[in-house]
Short mmCIF file of C-alpha atoms in Angstrom, two decimals:
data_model
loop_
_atom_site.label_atom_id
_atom_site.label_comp_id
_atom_site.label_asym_id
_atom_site.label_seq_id
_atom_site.Cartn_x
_atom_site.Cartn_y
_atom_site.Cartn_z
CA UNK T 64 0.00 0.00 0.00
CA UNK T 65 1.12 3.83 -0.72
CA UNK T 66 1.65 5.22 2.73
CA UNK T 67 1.97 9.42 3.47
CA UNK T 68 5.27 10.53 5.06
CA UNK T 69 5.39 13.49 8.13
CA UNK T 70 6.54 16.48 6.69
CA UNK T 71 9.89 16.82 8.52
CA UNK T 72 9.73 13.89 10.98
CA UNK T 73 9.84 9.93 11.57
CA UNK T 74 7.05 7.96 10.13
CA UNK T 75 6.88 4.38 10.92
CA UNK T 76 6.33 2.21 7.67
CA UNK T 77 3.24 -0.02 7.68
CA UNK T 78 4.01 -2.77 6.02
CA UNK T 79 0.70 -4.48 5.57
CA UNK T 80 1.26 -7.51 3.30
CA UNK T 81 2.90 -10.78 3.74
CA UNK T 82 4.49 -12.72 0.80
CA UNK T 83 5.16 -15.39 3.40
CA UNK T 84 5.83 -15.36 7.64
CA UNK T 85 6.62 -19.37 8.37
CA UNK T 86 7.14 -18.66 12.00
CA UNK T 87 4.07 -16.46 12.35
CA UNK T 88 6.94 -13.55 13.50
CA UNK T 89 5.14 -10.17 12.04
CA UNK T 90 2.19 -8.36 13.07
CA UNK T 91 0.58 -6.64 9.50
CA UNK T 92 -2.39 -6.01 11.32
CA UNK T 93 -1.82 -4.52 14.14
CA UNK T 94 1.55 -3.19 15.78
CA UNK T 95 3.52 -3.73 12.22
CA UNK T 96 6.55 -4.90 14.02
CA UNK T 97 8.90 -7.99 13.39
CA UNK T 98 9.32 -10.74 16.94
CA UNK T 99 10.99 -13.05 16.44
CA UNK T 100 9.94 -15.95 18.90
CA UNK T 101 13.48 -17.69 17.97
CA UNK T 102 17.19 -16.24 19.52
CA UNK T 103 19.74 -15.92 17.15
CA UNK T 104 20.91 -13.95 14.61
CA UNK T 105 18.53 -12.09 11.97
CA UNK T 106 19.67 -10.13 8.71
CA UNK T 107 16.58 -7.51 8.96
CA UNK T 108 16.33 -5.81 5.19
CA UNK T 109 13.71 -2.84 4.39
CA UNK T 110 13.62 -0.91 1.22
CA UNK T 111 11.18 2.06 0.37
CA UNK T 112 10.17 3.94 -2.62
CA UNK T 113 9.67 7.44 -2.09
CA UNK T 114 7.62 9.73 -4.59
CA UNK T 115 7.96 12.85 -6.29
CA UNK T 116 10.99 13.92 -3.81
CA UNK T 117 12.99 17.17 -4.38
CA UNK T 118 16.30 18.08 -2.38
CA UNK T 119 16.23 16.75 0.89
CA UNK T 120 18.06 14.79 3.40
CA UNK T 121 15.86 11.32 4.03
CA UNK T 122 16.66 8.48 6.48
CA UNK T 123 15.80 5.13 7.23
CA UNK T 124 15.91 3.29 10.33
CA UNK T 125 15.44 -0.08 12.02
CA UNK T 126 14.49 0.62 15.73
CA UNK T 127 14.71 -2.57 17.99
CA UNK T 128 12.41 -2.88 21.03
CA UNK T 129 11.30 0.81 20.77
CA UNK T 130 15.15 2.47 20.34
CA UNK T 131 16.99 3.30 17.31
CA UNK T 132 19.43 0.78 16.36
CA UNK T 133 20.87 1.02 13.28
CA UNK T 134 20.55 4.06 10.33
CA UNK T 135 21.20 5.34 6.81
CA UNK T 136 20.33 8.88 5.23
CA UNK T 137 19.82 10.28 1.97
CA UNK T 138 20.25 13.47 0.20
CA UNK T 139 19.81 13.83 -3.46
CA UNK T 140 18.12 16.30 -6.29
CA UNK T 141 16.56 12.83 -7.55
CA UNK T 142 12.43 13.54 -8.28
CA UNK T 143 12.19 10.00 -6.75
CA UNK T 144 14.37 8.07 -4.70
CA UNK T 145 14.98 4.32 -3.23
CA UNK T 146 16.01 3.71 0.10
CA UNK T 147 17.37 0.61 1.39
CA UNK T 148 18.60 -0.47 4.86
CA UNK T 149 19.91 -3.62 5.96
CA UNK T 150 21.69 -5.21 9.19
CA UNK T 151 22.67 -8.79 11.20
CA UNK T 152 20.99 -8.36 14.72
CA UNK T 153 20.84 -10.48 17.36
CA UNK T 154 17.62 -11.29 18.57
CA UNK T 155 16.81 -13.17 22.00
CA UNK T 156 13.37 -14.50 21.22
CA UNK T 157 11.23 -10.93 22.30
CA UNK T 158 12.70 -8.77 20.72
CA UNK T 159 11.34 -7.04 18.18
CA UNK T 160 11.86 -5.03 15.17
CA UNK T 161 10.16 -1.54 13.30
CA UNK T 162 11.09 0.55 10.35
CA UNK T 163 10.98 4.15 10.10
CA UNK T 164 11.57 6.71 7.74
CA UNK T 165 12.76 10.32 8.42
CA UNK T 166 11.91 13.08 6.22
CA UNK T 167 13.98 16.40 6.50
CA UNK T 168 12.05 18.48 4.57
CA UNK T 169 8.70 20.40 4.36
CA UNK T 170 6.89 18.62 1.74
CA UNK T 171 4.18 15.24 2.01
CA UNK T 172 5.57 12.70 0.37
CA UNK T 173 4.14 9.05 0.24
CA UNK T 174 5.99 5.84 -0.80
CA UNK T 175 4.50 3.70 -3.56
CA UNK T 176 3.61 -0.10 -2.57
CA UNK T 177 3.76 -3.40 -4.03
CA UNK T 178 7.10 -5.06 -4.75
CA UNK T 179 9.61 -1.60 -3.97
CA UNK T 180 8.09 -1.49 -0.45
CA UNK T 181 9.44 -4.13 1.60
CA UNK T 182 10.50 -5.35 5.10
CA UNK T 183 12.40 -9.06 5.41
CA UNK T 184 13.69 -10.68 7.93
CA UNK T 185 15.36 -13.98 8.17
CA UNK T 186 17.29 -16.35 10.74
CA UNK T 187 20.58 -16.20 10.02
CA UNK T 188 22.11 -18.10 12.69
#
């Protein structure tokens, strides 16, 4: 689904579509968050597609159990833009997992959905 981003602030992504969850580890419906019920080690993956951008600085971040843990950021002239994040993180079993996107300037955007809109994460180790 296209989702609106905050005019210069953190949105958290809604991803609201499963291709598959074989561990039943991600709430579409309701919190939108990744738990894995499993310790060990997770690569976490999100990538966004933002629309009809102009210059501005734009971030995206993986928060884990409420606190930013890892981030990337974006500046460009681009009209539209992909953003992709990606980290191994350990994982204890309740633990869990949200993506956000920052927006630095003062303009709604929205992403586009489908197949450029996605949020994976997989047991690693």
């Amino acid at each position: 689904q296209n989702q609106n981003i905050l005019v210069a602030g953190f949105t958290k992504l809604l991803f609201d579509e499963e291709d598959f969850d074989t561990n039943s580890n991600y709430d579409a419906v309701t919190n939108h968050r990744f738990t894995p019920t499993v310790a060990g080690k997770y690569l976490l993956t999100a990538n966004i597609y933002l629309l009809n951008c102009d210059t501005g600085t734009f971030g995206l971040f993986i928060y884990k159990n409420g606190a930013l843990y890892v981030s990337t950021y974006n500046y460009s002239t681009a009209t539209n833009r992909c953003l992709t994040i990606s980290v191994v993180a350990n994982a204890n079993g309740s633990d869990y997992f949200e993506i956000f996107v920052y927006s630095g300037t003062d303009t709604n955007y929205s992403t586009i959905g489908g197949s450029v809109y996605k949020f994976t994460g997989c047991r690693i180790g």
